[in-house]
Amino acid sequence: MRAVDEGSADLGIIVGLVNTRKLAVMPFRDDRFVVIVPNAHALARERAIRFHQVLEWNYIGLN
């Protein structure tokens, strides 16, 4: 964000929200998240799940 503000970069792509009045901020794309589980897992039978359904399970994810 600093490089765009100082003029050394034309644009930036970031994750998350920014609070600035000096730069224009617009949505870039919508990411679709998926859950992967072994075929024998209880959630594998579901066609779609809600976030709260995965909270009881151990998981790995992006940070």
Coordinates of C-alpha atoms in Angstrom, one line a residue:
M1 CA 0.0 0.0 0.0
R2 CA 2.9 2.3 0.8
A3 CA 4.4 1.8 -2.7
V4 CA 1.2 2.8 -4.4
D5 CA 0.8 5.8 -2.1
E6 CA 4.3 6.9 -2.8
G7 CA 4.1 6.3 -6.6
S8 CA 6.7 3.6 -6.9
A9 CA 3.9 1.0 -7.9
D10 CA 0.9 1.5 -10.1
L11 CA -1.4 -0.8 -8.1
G12 CA -1.4 -3.3 -5.3
I13 CA -3.4 -6.5 -4.7
I14 CA -3.9 -7.2 -1.0
V15 CA -6.0 -9.4 1.2
G16 CA -8.3 -7.8 3.7
L17 CA -9.9 -4.4 4.2
V18 CA -8.0 -1.1 4.1
N19 CA -9.0 2.2 5.5
T20 CA -7.6 5.0 3.3
R21 CA -9.0 8.1 1.8
K22 CA -5.9 8.7 -0.3
L23 CA -6.2 5.6 -2.5
A24 CA -9.1 4.1 -4.5
V25 CA -10.0 0.6 -3.3
M26 CA -12.2 -1.8 -5.3
P27 CA -13.1 -5.5 -5.2
F28 CA -10.9 -7.6 -7.5
R29 CA -12.4 -11.0 -7.4
D30 CA -14.6 -13.4 -5.3
D31 CA -12.8 -16.5 -4.0
R32 CA -14.8 -19.6 -3.5
F33 CA -13.7 -21.7 -0.6
V34 CA -14.1 -25.5 -0.5
V35 CA -13.7 -28.0 2.3
I36 CA -11.8 -31.2 1.5
V37 CA -12.3 -34.4 3.6
P38 CA -11.6 -38.1 3.1
N39 CA -14.4 -40.0 1.4
A40 CA -15.2 -41.8 4.7
H41 CA -15.6 -38.5 6.7
A42 CA -19.1 -37.6 8.0
L43 CA -19.1 -34.4 6.0
A44 CA -18.4 -36.1 2.7
R45 CA -22.0 -37.0 2.4
E46 CA -23.1 -33.4 2.4
R47 CA -23.7 -31.5 -0.8
A48 CA -23.0 -28.2 0.8
I49 CA -22.0 -27.1 4.3
R50 CA -22.1 -24.0 6.5
F51 CA -19.0 -22.7 8.3
H52 CA -20.3 -23.6 11.7
Q53 CA -20.4 -27.3 10.6
V54 CA -16.6 -27.5 10.3
L55 CA -15.8 -25.9 13.7
E56 CA -15.8 -29.2 15.6
W57 CA -13.2 -30.8 13.4
N58 CA -9.4 -30.4 13.4
Y59 CA -8.3 -28.7 10.3
I60 CA -5.5 -27.0 8.4
G61 CA -5.9 -23.8 6.5
L62 CA -4.4 -20.8 5.0
N63 CA -3.1 -18.0 7.2

